[in-house]
């Protein structure tokens, strides 16, 4: 019962049985009505013929002798009829039946009058005096004497005996019809239906097998393209897209895991070096004690301080990136003057750039509108980009800071000269833990700076882009929205 084909087949068989039984039932009722209407029309004038042969009334009274004679003659020819003589109100005055079992005393005259008015052309059912609540086909006519209505002759054309014989014959007929024609029809329909169901569900079986292969580890399993607009085709395409997405996610997880391992190695190295330096100089200070000169002591403490600053910055970067990626970074946006922030940041890096003989040029418009941003986070973006530019700009290089108004915001560009970034690394440069030329002299860090920049700008509804010819320059570009 787990098979969809089996369940559909069983439902189809059940529907066929219901339809077949309904067909037999409806056809039996229709055939019975056909036989009844045929009998009534064929014998519609029997009542009129009877009163032409004999008058059932004599001087206003029932002529029992004449009525009995003609009735017995008619019943000898057709034993299936029953004859009743009614008064003008429908009360039964006399009758001629085989076993004298008459249970009704009165007959409803409405069907009788309808039959007389239509002269038997319409199909009318009347009361069956021997079976209260049942109706039967009949023939009827009014009896007049000197234009006075004396009553009605009411002849049941399908007596109880007739109904018994008819039911038996009809049952036998339908048994033969069922086994000879309906049964054959149902069997043929069933076979055709099962073949069609199997054909219509063939794609579904293929999809199920493909899904099972994928579940068992065959990640390359794909549903064939049926090139139709059916539900199975849509299901197959959906599964293929889902499988492709899962593979992409797996590759992404592998890449992230690889970068995570690299981060752990980098962070371990970056943490180990400052800690080793701090520990070494502290031990030196303790060992030398009072014998160390003031100049040496000052130099050692400065080295310890620089190493501590490196550790603090590394831990802060990891903490901030974690909060940005988890959405827990508190952002307080306010109206800011970008040009002041850019000028202040360029002055902070002026001394560091001068040590490498790097020139920092600014081209900042004085009419920039106020932007809506978090002061601390935006300052972090600019400092990370300038810190990155100073690290990767060679001796006697240049760094340019440019800011201009654009539609809907302010565009900021930070460009530095140097070897540039390989084209293969451009798409990965903003990934967390990613770092280029870590072994280059003078380049330190954990590869988190640009990842933090990207996340901060995403929080502000902006994106950062990078341009590089891989030989002479690298340029970072981002936009900030203005206050509406």
Short mmCIF file of C-alpha atoms in Angstrom, two decimals:
data_model
loop_
_atom_site.label_atom_id
_atom_site.label_comp_id
_atom_site.label_asym_id
_atom_site.label_seq_id
_atom_site.Cartn_x
_atom_site.Cartn_y
_atom_site.Cartn_z
CA UNK A 1 0.00 0.00 0.00
CA UNK A 2 3.02 2.29 0.06
CA UNK A 3 3.07 2.33 -3.73
CA UNK A 4 1.24 5.29 -5.28
CA UNK A 5 0.50 3.14 -8.34
CA UNK A 6 -1.17 0.48 -6.16
CA UNK A 7 -3.22 3.02 -4.24
CA UNK A 8 -4.39 4.78 -7.39
CA UNK A 9 -5.23 1.40 -8.95
CA UNK A 10 -7.33 0.34 -5.95
CA UNK A 11 -9.16 3.65 -5.93
CA UNK A 12 -9.74 3.30 -9.68
CA UNK A 13 -11.15 -0.24 -9.19
CA UNK A 14 -13.45 1.03 -6.43
CA UNK A 15 -14.68 3.87 -8.63
CA UNK A 16 -15.32 1.43 -11.48
CA UNK A 17 -17.35 -0.84 -9.17
CA UNK A 18 -19.40 2.10 -7.90
CA UNK A 19 -19.99 3.36 -11.44
CA UNK A 20 -20.88 -0.17 -12.64
CA UNK A 21 -23.37 -0.76 -9.81
CA UNK A 22 -24.87 2.69 -10.35
CA UNK A 23 -25.19 1.95 -14.04
CA UNK A 24 -26.97 -1.36 -13.35
CA UNK A 25 -29.30 0.27 -10.81
CA UNK A 26 -30.20 3.23 -13.02
CA UNK A 27 -30.66 1.05 -16.10
CA UNK A 28 -32.87 -1.40 -14.15
CA UNK A 29 -35.12 1.43 -12.97
CA UNK A 30 -35.24 2.89 -16.48
CA UNK A 31 -36.03 -0.51 -18.03
CA UNK A 32 -38.77 -1.14 -15.48
CA UNK A 33 -40.32 2.22 -16.28
CA UNK A 34 -40.02 1.40 -19.97
CA UNK A 35 -41.89 -1.89 -19.54
CA UNK A 36 -44.53 -0.21 -17.37
CA UNK A 37 -45.12 2.62 -19.82
CA UNK A 38 -45.22 0.16 -22.73
CA UNK A 39 -47.78 -1.97 -20.89
CA UNK A 40 -49.95 1.05 -20.06
CA UNK A 41 -49.95 2.44 -23.59
CA UNK A 42 -50.57 -0.98 -25.09
CA UNK A 43 -53.59 -1.55 -22.80
CA UNK A 44 -54.79 2.05 -22.46
CA UNK A 45 -58.20 1.27 -24.07
CA UNK A 46 -58.94 -1.89 -22.10
CA UNK A 47 -61.34 -0.08 -19.73
CA UNK A 48 -63.21 1.57 -22.58
CA UNK A 49 -63.47 -1.76 -24.41
CA UNK A 50 -64.95 -3.35 -21.32
CA UNK A 51 -67.81 -0.85 -20.91
CA UNK A 52 -68.55 -1.13 -24.61
CA UNK A 53 -69.14 -4.87 -24.13
CA UNK A 54 -71.07 -4.61 -20.86
CA UNK A 55 -72.40 -1.83 -18.70
CA UNK A 56 -71.16 -2.39 -15.15
CA UNK A 57 -74.16 -0.40 -13.81
CA UNK A 58 -77.85 -1.14 -14.22
CA UNK A 59 -80.35 1.45 -13.03
CA UNK A 60 -77.58 3.10 -11.02
CA UNK A 61 -76.63 -0.10 -9.26
CA UNK A 62 -73.63 -2.39 -9.78
CA UNK A 63 -74.44 -5.17 -12.25
CA UNK A 64 -72.46 -7.89 -10.50
CA UNK A 65 -73.44 -10.73 -12.82
CA UNK A 66 -72.55 -8.95 -16.04
CA UNK A 67 -69.42 -7.49 -14.48
CA UNK A 68 -68.27 -10.87 -13.28
CA UNK A 69 -68.86 -12.52 -16.63
CA UNK A 70 -66.88 -10.01 -18.69
CA UNK A 71 -64.15 -9.72 -16.08
CA UNK A 72 -63.57 -13.45 -15.95
CA UNK A 73 -63.45 -13.53 -19.73
CA UNK A 74 -60.80 -10.76 -19.81
CA UNK A 75 -58.75 -12.34 -17.05
CA UNK A 76 -58.82 -15.65 -18.88
CA UNK A 77 -57.03 -13.90 -21.72
CA UNK A 78 -54.77 -11.77 -19.44
CA UNK A 79 -54.56 -13.09 -15.86
CA UNK A 80 -52.27 -10.20 -14.92
CA UNK A 81 -55.07 -7.62 -14.69
CA UNK A 82 -57.25 -6.62 -11.76
CA UNK A 83 -60.61 -4.89 -12.26
CA UNK A 84 -62.13 -2.40 -9.79
CA UNK A 85 -65.39 -0.47 -9.98
CA UNK A 86 -65.22 2.92 -8.26
CA UNK A 87 -67.93 5.39 -7.30
CA UNK A 88 -67.53 9.11 -8.23
CA UNK A 89 -65.55 9.70 -5.00
CA UNK A 90 -63.06 6.89 -5.57
CA UNK A 91 -64.55 4.37 -3.14
CA UNK A 92 -64.24 0.78 -4.32
CA UNK A 93 -67.74 -0.64 -5.01
CA UNK A 94 -66.72 -3.97 -6.48
CA UNK A 95 -63.70 -5.78 -7.82
CA UNK A 96 -62.57 -8.89 -9.60
CA UNK A 97 -59.17 -10.27 -8.54
CA UNK A 98 -57.75 -13.76 -8.29
CA UNK A 99 -57.25 -14.17 -4.53
CA UNK A 100 -59.65 -11.46 -3.22
CA UNK A 101 -56.85 -9.81 -1.13
CA UNK A 102 -57.82 -6.11 -1.49
CA UNK A 103 -56.56 -3.88 1.32
CA UNK A 104 -57.67 -0.38 0.19
CA UNK A 105 -61.25 0.89 0.33
CA UNK A 106 -60.64 4.01 -1.70
CA UNK A 107 -58.45 4.96 -4.69
CA UNK A 108 -57.01 8.42 -5.33
CA UNK A 109 -58.90 9.83 -8.33
CA UNK A 110 -56.32 12.46 -9.36
CA UNK A 111 -54.22 10.02 -11.47
CA UNK A 112 -57.45 8.50 -12.86
CA UNK A 113 -58.74 11.86 -14.06
CA UNK A 114 -55.34 12.72 -15.52
CA UNK A 115 -55.31 9.43 -17.44
CA UNK A 116 -58.81 10.03 -18.82
CA UNK A 117 -57.98 13.62 -19.85
CA UNK A 118 -54.83 12.55 -21.72
CA UNK A 119 -56.58 9.43 -23.12
CA UNK A 120 -53.66 7.32 -21.98
CA UNK A 121 -50.98 9.24 -23.90
CA UNK A 122 -49.11 10.20 -20.72
CA UNK A 123 -47.43 7.86 -18.28
CA UNK A 124 -49.48 7.86 -15.06
CA UNK A 125 -49.16 5.64 -12.00
CA UNK A 126 -52.14 4.98 -9.72
CA UNK A 127 -52.83 3.40 -6.33
CA UNK A 128 -52.50 -0.37 -6.03
CA UNK A 129 -55.49 -1.47 -3.85
CA UNK A 130 -53.74 -4.71 -2.87
CA UNK A 131 -50.48 -2.99 -1.82
CA UNK A 132 -51.08 0.21 0.17
CA UNK A 133 -48.39 2.81 -0.51
CA UNK A 134 -47.42 1.18 -3.81
CA UNK A 135 -48.36 2.38 -7.29
CA UNK A 136 -48.96 0.54 -10.54
CA UNK A 137 -49.85 1.20 -14.17
CA UNK A 138 -53.56 1.15 -14.95
CA UNK A 139 -56.30 1.77 -17.51
CA UNK A 140 -59.42 3.72 -16.56
CA UNK A 141 -62.58 5.21 -18.00
CA UNK A 142 -65.63 7.03 -16.66
CA UNK A 143 -69.09 5.37 -16.69
CA UNK A 144 -72.12 7.57 -17.48
CA UNK A 145 -75.84 6.84 -17.60
CA UNK A 146 -78.00 9.53 -19.18
CA UNK A 147 -75.10 11.99 -18.79
CA UNK A 148 -74.85 11.26 -15.09
CA UNK A 149 -71.48 10.05 -13.74
CA UNK A 150 -72.02 6.74 -12.02
CA UNK A 151 -68.37 5.89 -11.36
CA UNK A 152 -65.15 4.64 -12.90
CA UNK A 153 -63.77 1.40 -14.20
CA UNK A 154 -60.22 1.09 -12.78
CA UNK A 155 -58.09 -1.76 -14.19
CA UNK A 156 -54.66 -2.56 -12.74
CA UNK A 157 -52.54 -3.74 -15.68
CA UNK A 158 -49.63 -5.13 -13.61
CA UNK A 159 -51.04 -7.20 -10.83
CA UNK A 160 -49.05 -8.65 -7.92
CA UNK A 161 -48.59 -11.85 -9.88
CA UNK A 162 -47.41 -9.86 -12.87
CA UNK A 163 -44.93 -7.91 -10.71
CA UNK A 164 -43.58 -11.16 -9.21
CA UNK A 165 -43.06 -12.74 -12.61
CA UNK A 166 -41.66 -9.48 -14.03
CA UNK A 167 -39.18 -9.09 -11.15
CA UNK A 168 -37.94 -12.63 -11.59
CA UNK A 169 -37.53 -12.27 -15.33
CA UNK A 170 -35.93 -8.84 -14.95
CA UNK A 171 -33.51 -10.16 -12.31
CA UNK A 172 -32.48 -13.01 -14.55
CA UNK A 173 -32.10 -10.60 -17.46
CA UNK A 174 -29.86 -8.27 -15.48
CA UNK A 175 -27.76 -11.14 -14.17
CA UNK A 176 -27.07 -12.17 -17.75
CA UNK A 177 -26.46 -8.57 -18.81
CA UNK A 178 -24.06 -8.00 -15.89
CA UNK A 179 -21.96 -11.07 -16.53
CA UNK A 180 -22.06 -10.84 -20.31
CA UNK A 181 -21.58 -7.15 -21.03
CA UNK A 182 -21.07 -4.97 -17.93
CA UNK A 183 -18.50 -7.33 -16.45
CA UNK A 184 -16.57 -7.42 -19.72
CA UNK A 185 -16.75 -3.63 -19.97
CA UNK A 186 -15.47 -3.18 -16.42
CA UNK A 187 -12.61 -5.63 -16.95
CA UNK A 188 -11.55 -3.91 -20.18
CA UNK A 189 -11.83 -0.47 -18.53
CA UNK A 190 -9.81 -1.73 -15.57
CA UNK A 191 -7.01 -3.06 -17.75
CA UNK A 192 -6.90 0.12 -19.83
CA UNK A 193 -7.01 2.24 -16.66
CA UNK A 194 -4.13 0.35 -15.02
CA UNK A 195 -2.01 0.72 -18.15
CA UNK A 196 -2.79 4.46 -18.32
CA UNK A 197 -2.04 4.92 -14.62
CA UNK A 198 1.28 3.12 -15.02
CA UNK A 199 2.10 5.29 -18.04
CA UNK A 200 1.08 8.53 -16.33
CA UNK A 201 3.11 7.79 -13.19
CA UNK A 202 6.27 6.65 -14.99
CA UNK A 203 7.93 10.04 -14.44
CA UNK A 204 7.07 9.90 -10.74
CA UNK A 205 8.75 6.50 -10.42
CA UNK A 206 11.85 7.91 -12.09
CA UNK A 207 11.84 10.84 -9.67
CA UNK A 208 11.48 8.49 -6.68
CA UNK A 209 14.41 6.36 -7.85
CA UNK A 210 16.53 9.49 -8.39
CA UNK A 211 15.70 10.80 -4.91
CA UNK A 212 16.62 7.41 -3.40
CA UNK A 213 19.97 7.49 -5.24
CA UNK A 214 20.60 11.00 -3.94
CA UNK A 215 19.66 9.87 -0.42
CA UNK A 216 22.09 6.94 -0.68
CA UNK A 217 24.98 9.29 -1.41
CA UNK A 218 24.96 9.74 -5.19
CA UNK A 219 24.98 13.55 -5.15
CA UNK A 220 25.24 13.65 -8.96
CA UNK A 221 21.81 12.00 -9.39
CA UNK A 222 19.46 14.25 -11.35
CA UNK A 223 15.94 13.88 -12.76
CA UNK A 224 15.84 13.89 -16.59
CA UNK A 225 14.39 16.97 -18.26
CA UNK A 226 10.91 15.96 -19.49
CA UNK A 227 10.47 19.25 -21.40
CA UNK A 228 6.79 19.53 -20.45
CA UNK A 229 4.74 21.76 -18.18
CA UNK A 230 3.34 18.88 -16.13
CA UNK A 231 3.53 18.69 -12.34
CA UNK A 232 6.12 15.89 -12.57
CA UNK A 233 8.32 18.06 -14.78
CA UNK A 234 8.08 20.93 -12.28
CA UNK A 235 8.81 18.50 -9.43
CA UNK A 236 11.86 17.15 -11.28
CA UNK A 237 13.20 20.66 -11.98
CA UNK A 238 12.60 21.64 -8.36
CA UNK A 239 14.52 18.59 -7.13
CA UNK A 240 17.40 19.33 -9.52
CA UNK A 241 17.60 22.94 -8.30
CA UNK A 242 17.45 21.73 -4.69
CA UNK A 243 20.22 19.19 -5.34
CA UNK A 244 22.38 21.86 -7.02
CA UNK A 245 21.79 24.19 -4.08
CA UNK A 246 22.74 21.46 -1.61
CA UNK A 247 25.96 20.79 -3.53
CA UNK A 248 26.73 24.51 -3.59
CA UNK A 249 26.11 24.70 0.15
CA UNK A 250 28.35 21.70 0.72
CA UNK A 251 31.12 23.33 -1.29
CA UNK A 252 30.56 26.57 0.60
CA UNK A 253 30.76 24.72 3.91
CA UNK A 254 33.96 23.03 2.80
CA UNK A 255 35.36 26.40 1.81
CA UNK A 256 34.28 27.98 5.10
CA UNK A 257 35.74 25.06 7.03
CA UNK A 258 38.99 25.44 5.15
CA UNK A 259 39.05 29.16 5.85
CA UNK A 260 38.14 28.48 9.49
CA UNK A 261 41.10 26.14 9.79
CA UNK A 262 43.28 28.77 8.19
CA UNK A 263 41.90 31.39 10.57
CA UNK A 264 42.70 29.20 13.56
CA UNK A 265 46.22 28.76 12.26
CA UNK A 266 46.58 32.49 11.56
CA UNK A 267 45.06 33.57 14.86
CA UNK A 268 47.18 31.05 16.74
CA UNK A 269 50.28 32.42 15.01
CA UNK A 270 49.22 36.03 15.55
CA UNK A 271 48.44 35.38 19.19
CA UNK A 272 51.53 33.30 19.84
CA UNK A 273 54.03 35.88 18.57
CA UNK A 274 52.89 38.88 20.67
CA UNK A 275 52.42 36.64 23.70
CA UNK A 276 55.92 35.19 23.26
CA UNK A 277 57.37 38.69 22.90
CA UNK A 278 55.50 39.95 25.97
CA UNK A 279 56.50 36.92 28.00
CA UNK A 280 60.16 37.17 26.87
CA UNK A 281 60.62 40.83 27.72
CA UNK A 282 58.81 40.49 31.06
CA UNK A 283 61.16 37.63 31.99
CA UNK A 284 64.12 39.78 30.87
CA UNK A 285 62.94 42.64 33.09
CA UNK A 286 62.53 40.28 36.02
CA UNK A 287 65.94 38.66 35.52
CA UNK A 288 67.93 41.86 35.11
CA UNK A 289 66.12 43.66 37.89
CA UNK A 290 67.96 46.83 38.96
CA UNK A 291 70.85 46.22 36.56
CA UNK A 292 68.81 47.28 33.50
CA UNK A 293 69.22 50.84 32.33
CA UNK A 294 66.31 53.27 32.08
CA UNK A 295 66.63 53.40 28.27
CA UNK A 296 66.49 49.59 27.95
CA UNK A 297 63.55 49.41 30.35
CA UNK A 298 61.66 52.03 28.35
CA UNK A 299 62.39 50.17 25.10
CA UNK A 300 61.23 46.85 26.57
CA UNK A 301 58.01 48.37 27.90
CA UNK A 302 57.29 49.97 24.52
CA UNK A 303 57.71 46.61 22.78
CA UNK A 304 55.40 44.99 25.36
CA UNK A 305 52.84 47.76 24.80
CA UNK A 306 52.90 47.34 21.01
CA UNK A 307 52.43 43.58 21.35
CA UNK A 308 49.53 44.16 23.74
CA UNK A 309 47.92 46.56 21.23
CA UNK A 310 48.18 43.89 18.51
CA UNK A 311 46.49 41.33 20.76
CA UNK A 312 43.76 43.80 21.67
CA UNK A 313 43.07 44.66 18.03
CA UNK A 314 42.93 41.00 16.98
CA UNK A 315 40.49 40.10 19.76
CA UNK A 316 38.37 43.19 18.97
CA UNK A 317 38.20 42.24 15.28
CA UNK A 318 37.07 38.73 16.08
CA UNK A 319 34.48 39.99 18.54
CA UNK A 320 33.09 42.67 16.20
CA UNK A 321 32.88 40.29 13.22
CA UNK A 322 31.04 37.76 15.36
CA UNK A 323 28.48 40.38 16.45
CA UNK A 324 28.04 41.68 12.90
CA UNK A 325 27.41 38.22 11.45
CA UNK A 326 24.98 37.26 14.23
CA UNK A 327 23.06 40.55 13.92
CA UNK A 328 23.83 41.57 17.50
CA UNK A 329 25.85 44.67 16.69
CA UNK A 330 24.09 47.73 18.06
CA UNK A 331 23.78 50.35 15.30
CA UNK A 332 23.03 53.96 16.19
CA UNK A 333 22.53 55.95 13.00
CA UNK A 334 22.77 59.70 12.99
CA UNK A 335 23.42 62.53 10.55
CA UNK A 336 27.18 62.69 9.85
CA UNK A 337 29.51 64.96 7.94
CA UNK A 338 31.52 62.55 5.81
CA UNK A 339 34.19 65.01 4.70
CA UNK A 340 35.23 65.70 8.31
CA UNK A 341 35.44 62.00 9.04
CA UNK A 342 37.57 61.37 5.93
CA UNK A 343 39.91 64.30 6.71
CA UNK A 344 40.39 63.14 10.32
CA UNK A 345 41.15 59.57 9.18
CA UNK A 346 43.68 60.73 6.58
CA UNK A 347 45.48 62.77 9.26
CA UNK A 348 45.64 59.72 11.54
CA UNK A 349 47.45 57.70 8.87
CA UNK A 350 49.64 60.56 7.67
CA UNK A 351 52.49 59.70 10.02
CA UNK A 352 52.39 55.97 9.23
CA UNK A 353 52.29 56.68 5.49
CA UNK A 354 55.21 59.11 5.77
CA UNK A 355 57.35 56.35 7.28
CA UNK A 356 57.05 54.53 3.91
CA UNK A 357 57.27 57.76 1.94
CA UNK A 358 53.66 57.33 0.82
CA UNK A 359 51.68 60.37 -0.29
CA UNK A 360 48.02 60.59 0.77
CA UNK A 361 45.97 62.80 -1.55
CA UNK A 362 42.40 63.88 -0.79
CA UNK A 363 39.78 65.02 -3.27
CA UNK A 364 36.75 65.49 -1.09
CA UNK A 365 33.88 67.72 -2.18
CA UNK A 366 33.08 70.49 0.29
CA UNK A 367 29.35 70.36 -0.46
CA UNK A 368 28.65 66.78 0.51
CA UNK A 369 25.22 66.25 2.12
CA UNK A 370 24.83 64.68 5.54
CA UNK A 371 24.64 60.90 5.54
CA UNK A 372 22.70 58.62 7.86
CA UNK A 373 25.19 56.25 9.51
CA UNK A 374 26.72 55.00 12.74
CA UNK A 375 29.76 57.17 13.55
CA UNK A 376 31.81 54.41 15.21
CA UNK A 377 31.11 51.79 12.51
CA UNK A 378 31.67 54.19 9.60
CA UNK A 379 34.97 55.34 11.13
CA UNK A 380 35.88 51.65 11.45
CA UNK A 381 35.21 51.14 7.71
CA UNK A 382 37.42 54.05 6.67
CA UNK A 383 40.24 53.13 9.06
CA UNK A 384 40.23 49.48 7.91
CA UNK A 385 40.40 50.54 4.27
CA UNK A 386 43.20 53.07 4.92
CA UNK A 387 45.08 50.57 7.09
CA UNK A 388 44.80 48.03 4.26
CA UNK A 389 45.96 50.64 1.71
CA UNK A 390 49.02 51.62 3.76
CA UNK A 391 49.98 47.95 4.27
CA UNK A 392 49.87 47.07 0.58
CA UNK A 393 51.22 50.32 -0.89
CA UNK A 394 54.96 50.00 -1.63
CA UNK A 395 57.62 52.59 -0.75
CA UNK A 396 57.14 55.93 -2.53
CA UNK A 397 53.57 54.95 -3.47
CA UNK A 398 50.34 56.95 -3.43
CA UNK A 399 46.97 56.72 -1.70
CA UNK A 400 43.99 58.82 -2.84
CA UNK A 401 40.76 59.50 -0.96
CA UNK A 402 37.85 60.80 -3.04
CA UNK A 403 34.26 61.62 -2.08
CA UNK A 404 31.50 63.05 -4.28
CA UNK A 405 27.75 63.43 -4.32
CA UNK A 406 25.80 60.93 -6.40
CA UNK A 407 22.10 60.25 -6.87
CA UNK A 408 20.69 59.26 -3.49
CA UNK A 409 23.91 59.39 -1.52
CA UNK A 410 27.65 60.00 -1.22
CA UNK A 411 30.23 57.90 -3.05
CA UNK A 412 33.59 57.26 -1.39
CA UNK A 413 36.68 55.92 -3.21
CA UNK A 414 39.93 54.85 -1.57
CA UNK A 415 42.67 53.95 -4.05
CA UNK A 416 46.27 52.88 -3.56
CA UNK A 417 49.10 52.14 -5.94
CA UNK A 418 51.02 48.92 -5.90
CA UNK A 419 50.94 45.40 -7.27
CA UNK A 420 47.15 45.22 -7.14
CA UNK A 421 45.07 42.11 -6.47
CA UNK A 422 45.08 39.04 -8.72
CA UNK A 423 41.85 38.71 -10.67
CA UNK A 424 41.30 35.22 -9.24
CA UNK A 425 41.20 36.70 -5.72
CA UNK A 426 38.81 39.60 -6.38
CA UNK A 427 35.65 37.60 -5.61
CA UNK A 428 37.09 36.24 -2.35
CA UNK A 429 38.78 39.35 -1.01
CA UNK A 430 35.83 40.16 1.32
CA UNK A 431 35.43 36.64 2.66
CA UNK A 432 36.12 36.21 6.33
CA UNK A 433 39.55 34.74 7.17
CA UNK A 434 40.75 35.44 3.61
CA UNK A 435 44.14 37.08 3.20
CA UNK A 436 46.47 37.74 0.26
CA UNK A 437 50.28 37.70 0.49
CA UNK A 438 50.34 37.15 4.23
CA UNK A 439 54.03 36.40 3.98
CA UNK A 440 54.77 39.77 2.35
CA UNK A 441 57.17 41.79 4.46
CA UNK A 442 55.46 44.40 6.59
CA UNK A 443 52.01 42.88 6.15
CA UNK A 444 50.37 41.78 9.38
CA UNK A 445 46.83 40.87 10.37
CA UNK A 446 44.29 38.06 10.44
CA UNK A 447 42.39 38.79 7.21
CA UNK A 448 39.30 40.09 9.06
CA UNK A 449 39.48 43.79 8.18
CA UNK A 450 37.72 43.67 4.78
CA UNK A 451 35.17 41.15 6.02
CA UNK A 452 34.26 43.59 8.81
CA UNK A 453 34.05 46.43 6.26
CA UNK A 454 31.62 44.45 4.11
CA UNK A 455 29.37 43.50 7.04
CA UNK A 456 29.25 47.09 8.39
CA UNK A 457 28.23 48.47 4.98
CA UNK A 458 25.58 45.74 4.62
CA UNK A 459 24.14 46.89 7.95
CA UNK A 460 23.89 50.38 6.41
CA UNK A 461 22.15 49.03 3.29
CA UNK A 462 25.20 49.52 1.08
CA UNK A 463 27.71 47.38 -0.80
CA UNK A 464 31.42 47.74 -1.37
CA UNK A 465 33.07 47.10 -4.75
CA UNK A 466 36.69 46.58 -5.68
CA UNK A 467 38.54 47.41 -8.87
CA UNK A 468 42.09 46.37 -9.69
CA UNK A 469 44.17 45.82 -12.80
CA UNK A 470 46.32 43.34 -10.83
CA UNK A 471 49.44 45.38 -11.71
CA UNK A 472 49.31 49.05 -10.73
CA UNK A 473 46.37 49.89 -8.42
CA UNK A 474 43.54 48.73 -6.18
CA UNK A 475 40.43 50.83 -5.52
CA UNK A 476 37.59 50.32 -3.04
CA UNK A 477 34.25 52.03 -3.76
CA UNK A 478 31.13 52.29 -1.61
CA UNK A 479 28.11 54.58 -1.23
CA UNK A 480 26.33 55.95 1.83
CA UNK A 481 22.66 56.96 1.82
CA UNK A 482 21.76 60.55 2.63
CA UNK A 483 19.08 61.62 5.07
CA UNK A 484 15.68 61.70 3.33
#
